[in-house]
Amino acid sequence: MTTSALHKSKPADQIHCVDPATREPLGSVRVDSPADVDAAVVRAKVAQQAWKKTSFAERRRVLKALLSYCVEHKDEICAEVQRGSGKTRENALLGEIWPACEKLRWMISQGEKHLKPEKVSSGLLAHKRARLEYHPLGVVAAIIPWNYPFQNIINPVIPALMSGNAIVIKPSEWVAWSSAQFILALRKVIEDAGHDPNLIQAVQGFGETGAALARSAVDTILFIGSVGNGRRVVEASAERITPVVMELGGKDAFIVCEDADIEQAAHAAMSGCFINCGQNCVASERILVYDGVYDAFAARALELTSPLRQGSSRDGVVDVGAIATPLQLDVIEKAVAGAVAQGARVLTGGKRIHSDKGNFFEPTILADVTPEMDITRDEVFGPVMLLMRVKDDAEAIRVANGVSYGLSSSVFSNDRDRARKIASELEAGMTAINDFGGVTYMVQGLTFGGVKASGYGRMNGREGLRSMCNIKSVVDDRFPMNRPNRLFPVADADYGRFSGVIELLYGRGLSKKWRGLTKLLSRKS
Ligand code: NAD
């Protein structure tokens, strides 16, 4: 039986999980029904009632316990991630544990600052005080994909807890086994810290379980996944007007100008294309290289890619791991075959590795790729470097922006002003200059998210934290005056008086202001 057949076995009341790099069965996870989902949301709401009253110091104490868990159990987590997704040990450590630790560190040191009530000017109402308060929304739903099995879970847990929310997580069916282990472990940390573990819950299943969570009584939804399912979640959320943050796919442009440092750019492209075997929403899916350095860049990229070792980290150190799902393997194979049929040239790789051992696609470089080819529009989400030739800044910007997505991007040039100028023209939520676009994820003070079909709303940073809050505007008296603000009954002269106030305050020039003042003082209507 193939892995996809295992996944699709009916009745689908169990998810049978396998290691994509070895095809060894891992175990089965029960599928939650819509009633189970609703019950989880109710439990989360109950747990949140006590949690929302905790101090920031207490929340920090719990986050510190989570940080200790990540550091002390990193090897176990990496091993579980590897088994669940087929990625390499190093990808698990650098792509899952490190960002989790950094996110916790940032939240522990910065979270309170961004959640404390914030004074704002009361403007014209000088007798009033105004402030913004950040209250938890209640229960956050996180519907997440399979590409970072641990990171995708802990990433929303951290801001949810810091802002006083509970969270119900719907992990991807493809990594249901490892997700179940991680969520159990996080719940234990919460319980050991003296709080209700129902603050963090998992609901497991296929798309139907995700759809049930999107329709449930949660207070906000973070959806990370494909555009098609994102659209379905938005539709489902409309029923209760539940707010959503959409983190969808990408087709990131990676621009290499003729004055770029080719060595630096080539290594960054390796990260952009082959980290996590390309299964990265911020993968550098289109490498746009200027004519003058195209051949040199292609030659260096080929030199770096050809010797890459691929396999399971269980058999020793490898550079590139497996593709996490057999469906994704089909997508990559079809995209590459389509590009070749449309005229792309394979410099290296280009094939799936037929073996009973796991889902592998060779690290691949395709040259002579043009914007007319389908592969430059649709997300590949695999270890495929597409080399496209451009002649100048204007063409690079036009090609970069000529897709429906707008997640991250990169620009390489030794002229920083020029690089910044190109960067500012890119339709993307993130841009890294002289680095792989994914590096922005490691700067936790920055936000993460896209424009166009890549979604809306933001994770990470201040905005990500506040996306889980009811941002409440509060006004009160600067000094207790107890003077009624009498607007009723309306007097004959009121219209003229207020019209005078508006002209006095906002009229341009002294004569207009003078006219406003005279109207204000006049008793005529
Ligand atoms: P997917 O859309 O197939 O699944 C994501 C999650 O949605 C899974 O848990 C799935 O079970 C659930 N789901 C499926 N149908 C649903 C429905 N009708 N209602 C509610 N939930 C439903 O995505 P995937 O294949 O798991 O992940 C790959 C995609 O995720 C890529 O497009 C990638 O770019 C994107 N991604 C984006 C980011 C980001 O931050 N922008 C990060 C990682 C991955």
Coordinates of C-alpha atoms and ligand atoms in Angstrom, one line a residue:
M1 CA 0.0 0.0 0.0
T2 CA 1.3 3.5 -0.8
T3 CA 1.5 6.1 1.9
S4 CA -1.3 8.1 0.2
A5 CA -3.5 5.0 0.2
L6 CA -2.7 4.6 3.9
H7 CA -3.8 8.2 4.5
K8 CA -7.0 7.8 2.4
S9 CA -8.1 4.5 4.0
K10 CA -11.8 4.5 4.7
P11 CA -13.7 4.8 7.0
A12 CA -11.5 7.8 7.8
D13 CA -11.9 7.7 11.5
Q14 CA -8.2 7.0 12.0
I15 CA -5.1 8.7 10.5
H16 CA -2.4 6.1 9.8
C17 CA 1.0 7.9 10.0
V18 CA 4.2 6.8 8.4
D19 CA 7.8 8.1 8.3
P20 CA 8.1 9.7 4.8
A21 CA 11.9 9.0 4.6
T22 CA 11.6 5.2 5.5
R23 CA 7.8 4.4 5.0
E24 CA 7.8 2.8 8.5
P25 CA 4.4 3.1 10.1
L26 CA 4.5 5.4 13.2
G27 CA 1.0 4.8 14.6
S28 CA -2.6 5.9 14.2
V29 CA -4.4 9.0 15.4
R30 CA -8.2 9.2 16.0
V31 CA -10.1 11.6 13.8
D32 CA -12.1 14.1 15.8
S33 CA -15.7 14.7 14.8
P34 CA -17.3 18.1 14.6
A35 CA -18.9 17.4 18.0
D36 CA -15.4 16.6 19.4
V37 CA -14.1 19.9 18.0
D38 CA -17.0 21.9 19.6
A39 CA -16.2 20.2 22.9
A40 CA -12.5 21.1 22.7
V41 CA -13.5 24.7 22.1
V42 CA -15.7 24.7 25.2
R43 CA -12.9 23.2 27.3
A44 CA -10.6 25.9 26.0
K45 CA -13.0 28.6 26.8
V46 CA -13.3 27.4 30.4
A47 CA -9.6 27.2 30.8
Q48 CA -9.1 30.7 29.4
Q49 CA -11.3 32.2 32.1
A50 CA -8.7 31.7 34.7
W51 CA -5.7 32.2 32.4
K52 CA -6.8 35.7 31.2
K53 CA -6.6 36.9 34.8
T54 CA -2.9 35.9 35.2
S55 CA -0.3 38.6 35.4
F56 CA 2.3 39.1 32.7
A57 CA 4.9 37.8 35.2
E58 CA 3.0 34.5 35.5
R59 CA 2.7 34.1 31.8
R60 CA 6.4 34.8 31.4
R61 CA 7.1 32.0 34.0
V62 CA 5.1 29.6 31.9
L63 CA 6.9 30.7 28.7
K64 CA 10.2 30.2 30.4
A65 CA 9.1 26.6 31.3
L66 CA 8.3 26.1 27.6
L67 CA 11.7 27.5 26.6
S68 CA 13.4 25.0 29.0
Y69 CA 11.4 22.2 27.5
C70 CA 12.5 23.1 24.0
V71 CA 16.2 23.4 25.0
E72 CA 16.3 20.3 27.2
H73 CA 14.2 18.1 24.9
K74 CA 15.6 19.4 21.6
D75 CA 17.1 16.0 20.5
E76 CA 13.8 14.1 21.2
I77 CA 11.8 16.8 19.4
C78 CA 14.2 16.7 16.4
A79 CA 13.9 12.9 16.3
E80 CA 10.1 13.1 16.3
V81 CA 10.1 15.8 13.7
Q82 CA 12.4 13.7 11.5
R83 CA 10.2 10.6 11.8
G84 CA 7.0 12.6 11.1
S85 CA 8.2 14.7 8.2
G86 CA 11.3 13.0 6.7
K87 CA 13.4 16.2 7.1
T88 CA 17.0 16.1 8.1
R89 CA 18.2 16.4 11.7
E90 CA 19.9 19.7 11.0
N91 CA 16.7 21.1 9.4
A92 CA 14.8 20.1 12.4
L93 CA 17.2 21.8 14.8
L94 CA 17.7 25.0 12.8
G95 CA 14.2 25.3 11.3
E96 CA 12.1 24.2 14.3
I97 CA 13.9 24.3 17.6
W98 CA 16.0 27.5 17.0
P99 CA 13.1 29.7 15.9
A100 CA 10.9 28.3 18.7
C101 CA 13.6 29.3 21.3
E102 CA 14.1 32.7 19.7
K103 CA 10.4 33.3 19.6
L104 CA 10.1 32.4 23.3
R105 CA 13.1 34.6 24.2
W106 CA 11.6 37.5 22.3
M107 CA 8.2 37.1 23.8
I108 CA 9.5 36.8 27.4
S109 CA 11.5 40.0 27.0
Q110 CA 9.2 42.0 24.8
G111 CA 5.6 40.6 25.1
E112 CA 4.5 42.7 28.0
K113 CA 5.7 46.0 26.4
H114 CA 3.4 45.4 23.5
L115 CA 0.4 44.3 25.5
K116 CA 0.4 46.9 28.3
P117 CA -2.3 49.6 28.0
E118 CA -0.9 52.3 25.8
K119 CA -1.6 56.1 26.3
V120 CA -2.5 58.0 23.1
S121 CA -3.1 61.7 22.7
S122 CA -6.7 62.7 23.4
G123 CA -6.2 65.4 20.7
L124 CA -8.9 68.0 20.8
L125 CA -10.5 66.5 23.9
A126 CA -7.9 67.9 26.2
H127 CA -10.1 67.2 29.2
K128 CA -10.0 63.5 28.5
R129 CA -7.4 60.7 28.7
A130 CA -7.2 58.1 26.0
R131 CA -5.6 54.7 25.9
L132 CA -5.5 51.5 24.0
E133 CA -5.9 48.3 25.9
Y134 CA -5.1 44.8 24.6
H135 CA -7.5 42.2 25.9
P136 CA -7.4 38.5 24.9
L137 CA -10.0 37.5 22.3
G138 CA -10.6 34.2 24.0
V139 CA -9.9 31.0 22.1
V140 CA -7.5 31.1 19.1
A141 CA -7.9 28.4 16.4
A142 CA -4.7 27.5 14.6
I143 CA -5.1 25.4 11.4
I144 CA -1.7 24.5 10.3
P145 CA 0.3 22.6 7.6
W146 CA 2.8 19.8 7.7
N147 CA 6.1 21.5 6.6
Y148 CA 7.3 22.4 10.1
P149 CA 5.6 20.0 12.4
F150 CA 6.9 21.4 15.7
Q151 CA 7.4 25.1 14.7
N152 CA 3.9 25.4 13.3
I153 CA 2.5 24.3 16.6
I154 CA 4.6 26.3 19.0
N155 CA 4.5 29.4 16.8
P156 CA 0.9 30.3 17.6
V157 CA 1.0 28.8 21.1
I158 CA 3.5 31.5 22.3
P159 CA 1.5 34.7 21.4
A160 CA -1.8 33.0 22.3
L161 CA -0.6 32.3 25.9
M162 CA 1.2 35.6 26.3
S163 CA -1.9 37.6 25.3
G164 CA -4.1 35.6 27.7
N165 CA -5.8 33.3 25.2
A166 CA -6.4 29.6 25.0
I167 CA -5.6 27.7 21.7
V168 CA -7.1 24.8 19.8
I169 CA -4.8 23.5 17.1
K170 CA -5.7 21.5 14.1
P171 CA -2.4 19.9 12.9
S172 CA -2.0 18.6 9.4
E173 CA -3.2 15.0 8.9
W174 CA 0.3 14.3 7.3
V175 CA 2.1 14.9 10.6
A176 CA -0.7 13.9 13.0
W177 CA 1.4 11.5 14.9
S178 CA 4.3 13.8 15.8
S179 CA 1.8 16.7 16.4
A180 CA 0.0 14.6 18.9
Q181 CA 3.2 13.9 20.8
F182 CA 4.2 17.6 20.8
I183 CA 0.9 18.9 22.0
L184 CA 0.8 16.3 24.8
A185 CA 4.3 17.5 25.8
L186 CA 3.3 21.2 25.8
R187 CA 0.1 20.4 27.8
K188 CA 2.3 18.7 30.4
V189 CA 4.5 21.8 30.7
I190 CA 1.4 23.9 31.3
E191 CA 0.1 21.4 33.9
D192 CA 3.4 21.2 35.7
A193 CA 3.5 25.0 35.9
G194 CA 0.2 24.8 37.8
H195 CA -2.3 25.7 35.0
D196 CA -5.1 24.0 33.2
P197 CA -3.6 22.0 30.3
N198 CA -6.8 22.6 28.3
L199 CA -5.3 25.9 27.4
I200 CA -3.7 24.0 24.6
Q201 CA -5.7 21.4 22.7
A202 CA -5.4 19.4 19.5
V203 CA -8.2 18.4 17.2
Q204 CA -7.0 15.9 14.7
G205 CA -8.3 14.9 11.3
F206 CA -8.6 15.8 7.7
G207 CA -10.0 18.9 6.0
E208 CA -13.4 18.2 7.6
T209 CA -12.0 18.6 11.1
G210 CA -10.3 21.9 10.1
A211 CA -13.6 23.1 8.5
A212 CA -15.5 22.2 11.8
L213 CA -12.9 24.3 13.7
A214 CA -13.3 27.2 11.3
R215 CA -17.1 27.1 11.9
S216 CA -16.9 26.6 15.7
A217 CA -17.2 29.3 18.4
V218 CA -13.5 30.2 18.4
D219 CA -12.7 33.9 18.6
T220 CA -10.0 34.2 16.0
I221 CA -8.5 31.9 13.4
L222 CA -4.9 31.6 12.2
F223 CA -4.8 29.6 9.0
I224 CA -1.5 28.5 7.6
G225 CA -1.8 26.5 4.4
S226 CA -2.7 26.6 0.8
V227 CA -4.7 29.3 -1.0
G228 CA -7.6 26.9 -1.9
N229 CA -8.2 25.8 1.7
G230 CA -7.6 29.4 3.0
R231 CA -10.5 30.5 0.8
R232 CA -12.6 27.7 2.3
V233 CA -11.7 28.9 5.8
V234 CA -12.6 32.5 5.0
E235 CA -16.0 31.3 3.8
A236 CA -16.5 29.2 6.9
S237 CA -15.4 32.1 9.2
A238 CA -18.0 34.4 7.6
E239 CA -20.8 32.5 9.4
R240 CA -19.8 33.9 12.8
I241 CA -17.7 36.9 11.5
T242 CA -14.7 35.3 13.1
P243 CA -11.5 37.3 12.4
V244 CA -8.9 35.4 10.4
V245 CA -5.2 35.8 9.7
M246 CA -4.3 34.1 6.4
E247 CA -0.7 32.8 5.9
L248 CA -0.8 31.2 2.5
G249 CA 1.6 30.1 -0.2
G250 CA 4.4 32.0 -1.9
K251 CA 6.4 32.1 -5.1
D252 CA 9.3 34.3 -3.8
A253 CA 11.5 36.1 -6.2
F254 CA 15.3 36.1 -5.5
I255 CA 16.9 38.8 -7.6
V256 CA 20.7 38.7 -8.4
C257 CA 21.9 41.9 -9.9
E258 CA 25.0 42.0 -12.1
D259 CA 26.9 43.7 -9.3
A260 CA 26.0 41.1 -6.6
D261 CA 28.5 39.0 -4.8
I262 CA 27.9 35.7 -6.7
E263 CA 29.4 33.5 -4.0
Q264 CA 27.1 35.0 -1.4
A265 CA 24.1 34.9 -3.6
A266 CA 24.7 31.3 -4.7
H267 CA 24.9 30.1 -1.1
A268 CA 21.8 32.0 -0.1
A269 CA 20.0 30.5 -3.1
M270 CA 21.0 27.0 -1.8
S271 CA 19.3 27.9 1.5
G272 CA 16.3 29.4 -0.3
C273 CA 15.8 26.3 -2.5
F274 CA 17.0 23.4 -0.4
I275 CA 16.3 24.1 3.2
N276 CA 13.6 21.7 4.3
C277 CA 13.9 20.2 0.9
G278 CA 12.2 23.3 -0.5
Q279 CA 9.0 22.7 1.5
N280 CA 9.1 26.2 2.7
C281 CA 6.5 28.9 2.3
V282 CA 9.3 31.4 1.9
A283 CA 11.4 29.2 -0.4
S284 CA 13.2 31.1 -3.1
E285 CA 11.0 29.7 -5.9
R286 CA 12.2 32.0 -8.7
I287 CA 15.9 33.0 -9.0
L288 CA 16.0 36.1 -11.3
V289 CA 19.6 36.5 -12.5
Y290 CA 20.9 39.4 -14.6
D291 CA 22.3 38.5 -18.0
G292 CA 25.9 39.5 -17.2
V293 CA 26.2 37.1 -14.3
Y294 CA 23.7 34.4 -15.3
D295 CA 26.2 31.8 -16.5
A296 CA 28.6 32.3 -13.6
F297 CA 25.7 32.1 -11.1
A298 CA 24.4 28.9 -12.8
A299 CA 27.8 27.3 -12.8
R300 CA 28.4 28.0 -9.1
A301 CA 24.9 26.9 -8.2
L302 CA 25.5 23.6 -10.1
E303 CA 28.8 23.1 -8.3
L304 CA 27.2 23.5 -5.0
T305 CA 24.1 21.4 -5.7
S306 CA 25.6 18.4 -7.5
P307 CA 27.3 16.9 -4.5
L308 CA 24.3 17.2 -2.1
R309 CA 23.6 14.0 -0.3
Q310 CA 20.0 12.9 0.1
G311 CA 18.4 10.4 2.3
S312 CA 17.2 9.8 5.9
S313 CA 19.3 11.3 8.7
R314 CA 18.7 8.0 10.5
D315 CA 21.4 6.5 8.1
G316 CA 24.0 9.3 8.8
V317 CA 24.5 12.9 7.9
V318 CA 22.6 14.0 4.8
D319 CA 22.1 17.4 3.2
V320 CA 18.6 17.0 1.9
G321 CA 15.8 14.9 3.3
A322 CA 12.5 13.5 2.0
I323 CA 9.3 15.1 0.7
A324 CA 6.8 14.9 3.5
T325 CA 3.8 13.7 1.5
P326 CA 3.5 11.5 -1.6
L327 CA 0.9 14.0 -3.0
Q328 CA 3.6 16.7 -2.8
L329 CA 6.0 14.5 -4.6
D330 CA 3.5 14.2 -7.4
V331 CA 3.1 18.0 -7.5
I332 CA 6.9 18.5 -7.8
E333 CA 7.3 15.8 -10.5
K334 CA 4.5 17.2 -12.6
A335 CA 5.7 20.8 -12.3
V336 CA 9.3 19.9 -13.3
A337 CA 8.1 17.7 -16.2
G338 CA 5.8 20.5 -17.4
A339 CA 8.6 23.0 -17.3
V340 CA 10.9 20.7 -19.3
A341 CA 8.1 20.2 -21.9
Q342 CA 7.9 24.0 -22.1
G343 CA 11.6 24.4 -22.8
A344 CA 13.4 24.4 -19.4
R345 CA 16.8 22.7 -19.3
V346 CA 17.7 20.4 -16.4
L347 CA 21.2 21.3 -15.1
T348 CA 21.0 18.6 -12.3
G349 CA 18.4 16.4 -10.7
G350 CA 15.0 16.6 -12.2
K351 CA 13.6 13.2 -11.1
R352 CA 11.9 11.5 -8.2
I353 CA 14.0 8.8 -6.7
H354 CA 12.1 5.6 -7.2
S355 CA 12.7 3.5 -4.1
D356 CA 10.5 1.7 -1.6
K357 CA 12.4 3.6 1.1
G358 CA 10.8 6.9 1.0
N359 CA 9.5 10.0 -0.9
F360 CA 12.5 11.6 -2.4
F361 CA 13.0 14.2 -5.2
E362 CA 16.5 15.0 -6.3
P363 CA 17.8 18.5 -5.7
T364 CA 17.2 20.1 -9.0
I365 CA 18.3 23.1 -11.1
L366 CA 16.3 24.2 -14.1
A367 CA 17.8 26.8 -16.4
D368 CA 16.3 28.8 -19.3
V369 CA 13.1 29.2 -17.3
T370 CA 10.8 31.9 -18.7
P371 CA 7.8 33.8 -17.1
E372 CA 5.5 32.1 -19.6
M373 CA 6.1 28.7 -18.1
D374 CA 3.5 27.3 -15.7
I375 CA 6.2 26.5 -13.1
T376 CA 6.9 30.2 -12.6
R377 CA 3.3 30.8 -11.5
D378 CA 2.4 27.8 -9.3
E379 CA 4.1 27.0 -6.0
V380 CA 6.4 24.0 -6.4
F381 CA 7.2 23.5 -2.7
G382 CA 10.1 21.2 -3.5
P383 CA 13.9 21.1 -4.0
V384 CA 13.8 22.9 -7.3
M385 CA 15.9 26.0 -8.2
L386 CA 14.4 27.9 -11.2
L387 CA 16.9 30.1 -13.0
M388 CA 15.4 33.0 -15.0
R389 CA 17.3 35.5 -17.0
V390 CA 16.5 39.3 -16.7
K391 CA 18.2 42.2 -18.3
D392 CA 17.8 45.1 -15.8
D393 CA 16.1 46.4 -12.7
A394 CA 12.8 47.3 -14.4
E395 CA 12.5 43.8 -15.9
A396 CA 13.5 42.1 -12.6
I397 CA 10.8 44.1 -10.7
R398 CA 8.2 43.4 -13.4
V399 CA 8.9 39.6 -13.5
A400 CA 9.1 39.5 -9.7
N401 CA 5.7 41.1 -9.3
G402 CA 4.1 39.3 -12.1
V403 CA 2.7 36.4 -10.1
S404 CA -0.4 36.2 -7.9
Y405 CA 1.7 35.6 -4.7
G406 CA 3.5 38.1 -2.6
L407 CA 5.1 36.5 0.5
S408 CA 8.8 37.1 0.8
S409 CA 11.7 38.1 -1.5
S410 CA 15.4 38.7 -1.8
V411 CA 17.6 41.2 -3.6
F412 CA 21.3 40.9 -4.1
S413 CA 23.4 43.8 -5.1
N414 CA 26.6 45.4 -3.8
D415 CA 25.0 48.8 -4.2
R416 CA 22.8 49.1 -1.1
D417 CA 20.8 52.1 -2.4
R418 CA 20.0 50.3 -5.5
A419 CA 19.1 47.1 -3.6
R420 CA 16.8 49.1 -1.3
K421 CA 15.1 50.8 -4.2
I422 CA 14.4 47.4 -5.9
A423 CA 13.3 46.0 -2.6
S424 CA 10.8 48.9 -2.1
E425 CA 9.2 48.1 -5.4
L426 CA 8.6 44.4 -4.7
E427 CA 5.0 43.3 -3.9
A428 CA 5.9 41.2 -0.9
G429 CA 5.3 41.1 2.8
M430 CA 9.0 40.6 3.5
T431 CA 12.3 41.4 1.7
A432 CA 15.9 40.5 2.7
I433 CA 18.7 42.4 1.1
N434 CA 21.8 40.2 0.3
D435 CA 20.2 37.2 2.1
F436 CA 17.6 34.6 1.7
G437 CA 14.1 36.0 2.4
G438 CA 13.4 33.5 5.1
V439 CA 15.9 35.2 7.4
T440 CA 13.2 37.7 8.4
Y441 CA 11.6 34.9 10.3
M442 CA 14.5 34.8 12.7
V443 CA 14.0 38.5 13.6
Q444 CA 11.1 38.1 16.0
G445 CA 10.5 41.9 16.2
L446 CA 9.5 41.8 12.6
T447 CA 6.1 40.6 11.4
F448 CA 5.6 37.7 9.0
G449 CA 3.0 37.5 6.3
G450 CA 2.1 38.3 2.8
V451 CA 0.2 40.4 0.3
K452 CA -2.0 39.3 -2.7
A453 CA -2.7 35.6 -2.7
S454 CA -0.2 35.0 0.0
G455 CA -2.7 36.2 2.5
Y456 CA -3.4 39.0 5.0
G457 CA -2.9 39.8 8.6
R458 CA 0.4 39.1 10.3
M459 CA 2.2 36.6 12.6
N460 CA 5.2 37.4 14.7
G461 CA 6.3 40.7 16.3
R462 CA 4.0 43.2 17.8
E463 CA 1.3 42.9 15.1
G464 CA 1.2 39.1 15.4
L465 CA 0.7 39.3 19.1
R466 CA -1.9 42.0 18.9
S467 CA -3.8 40.0 16.2
M468 CA -4.9 37.8 19.0
C469 CA -6.3 40.7 21.0
N470 CA -9.4 42.9 21.2
I471 CA -7.7 46.3 20.8
K472 CA -10.0 48.3 23.0
S473 CA -10.1 52.1 22.9
V474 CA -10.9 53.6 26.3
V475 CA -11.6 57.3 27.1
D476 CA -12.1 58.8 30.6
D477 CA -12.0 62.2 32.2
R478 CA -8.6 63.7 32.9
F479 CA -10.0 65.2 36.1
P480 CA -13.3 64.1 37.6
M481 CA -15.5 67.1 36.7
N482 CA -18.9 65.6 36.8
R483 CA -20.1 68.2 34.4
P484 CA -22.8 67.0 32.1
N485 CA -22.1 67.4 28.4
R486 CA -25.4 69.1 27.4
L487 CA -26.3 68.5 23.8
F488 CA -30.0 68.3 24.3
P489 CA -32.4 70.0 23.9
V490 CA -30.9 71.5 20.7
A491 CA -30.9 75.3 20.8
D492 CA -31.6 77.6 17.9
A493 CA -28.0 78.9 17.9
D494 CA -26.3 75.5 18.1
Y495 CA -25.8 75.0 14.4
G496 CA -24.2 78.4 14.0
R497 CA -22.0 77.9 17.1
F498 CA -20.7 74.6 16.1
S499 CA -20.2 75.7 12.5
G500 CA -18.1 78.5 14.0
V501 CA -16.1 76.0 16.1
I502 CA -15.3 73.9 13.0
E503 CA -14.2 77.0 11.0
L504 CA -12.1 78.3 13.9
L505 CA -10.3 74.9 14.4
Y506 CA -9.9 73.8 10.8
G507 CA -10.4 76.9 8.6
R508 CA -7.2 77.8 6.7
G509 CA -5.9 81.3 7.3
L510 CA -6.6 84.0 9.9
S511 CA -9.6 85.5 8.2
K512 CA -11.5 82.1 8.2
K513 CA -10.6 81.5 11.8
W514 CA -11.8 85.0 12.7
R515 CA -15.1 84.4 10.9
G516 CA -15.4 81.1 12.8
L517 CA -14.8 82.9 16.1
T518 CA -17.4 85.5 15.4
K519 CA -19.9 82.8 14.5
L520 CA -19.1 81.0 17.7
L521 CA -19.7 84.1 19.8
S522 CA -22.8 85.1 17.9
R523 CA -26.2 84.1 19.3
K524 CA -27.8 83.8 15.9
S525 CA -28.8 80.4 14.5
Ligands
NAD1 P1 -3.3 22.6 3.2 O1 -4.1 23.9 2.8 O2 -3.5 21.4 2.4 O3 -3.6 22.2 4.7 C1 -3.4 23.1 5.8 C2 -4.3 22.7 7.0 O4 -5.6 23.0 6.6 C3 -4.3 21.2 7.3 O5 -4.3 21.1 8.7 C4 -5.5 20.7 6.7 O6 -6.0 19.5 7.3 C5 -6.5 21.9 6.9 N1 -7.6 21.9 5.9 C6 -7.8 21.3 4.7 N2 -9.0 21.6 4.2 C7 -9.6 22.4 5.1 C8 -10.8 23.1 5.1 N3 -11.7 23.0 4.1 N4 -11.1 23.9 6.2 C9 -10.2 24.0 7.2 N5 -9.1 23.4 7.2 C10 -8.7 22.6 6.2 O7 -1.8 23.1 3.2 P2 -0.5 22.1 3.3 O8 -0.4 21.3 2.1 O9 -0.6 21.4 4.6 O10 0.7 23.1 3.5 C11 1.3 23.7 2.4 C12 0.9 25.1 2.1 O11 1.0 25.9 3.3 C13 1.8 25.7 1.1 O12 1.0 26.5 0.2 C14 2.6 26.7 1.9 O13 3.1 27.8 1.2 C15 1.7 27.1 2.9 N6 2.4 27.6 4.1 C16 2.3 29.0 4.4 C17 3.0 29.5 5.4 C18 3.0 31.0 5.7 O14 3.3 31.4 6.8 N7 2.6 31.8 4.8 C19 3.8 28.7 6.2 C20 3.9 27.3 6.0 C21 3.2 26.8 4.9

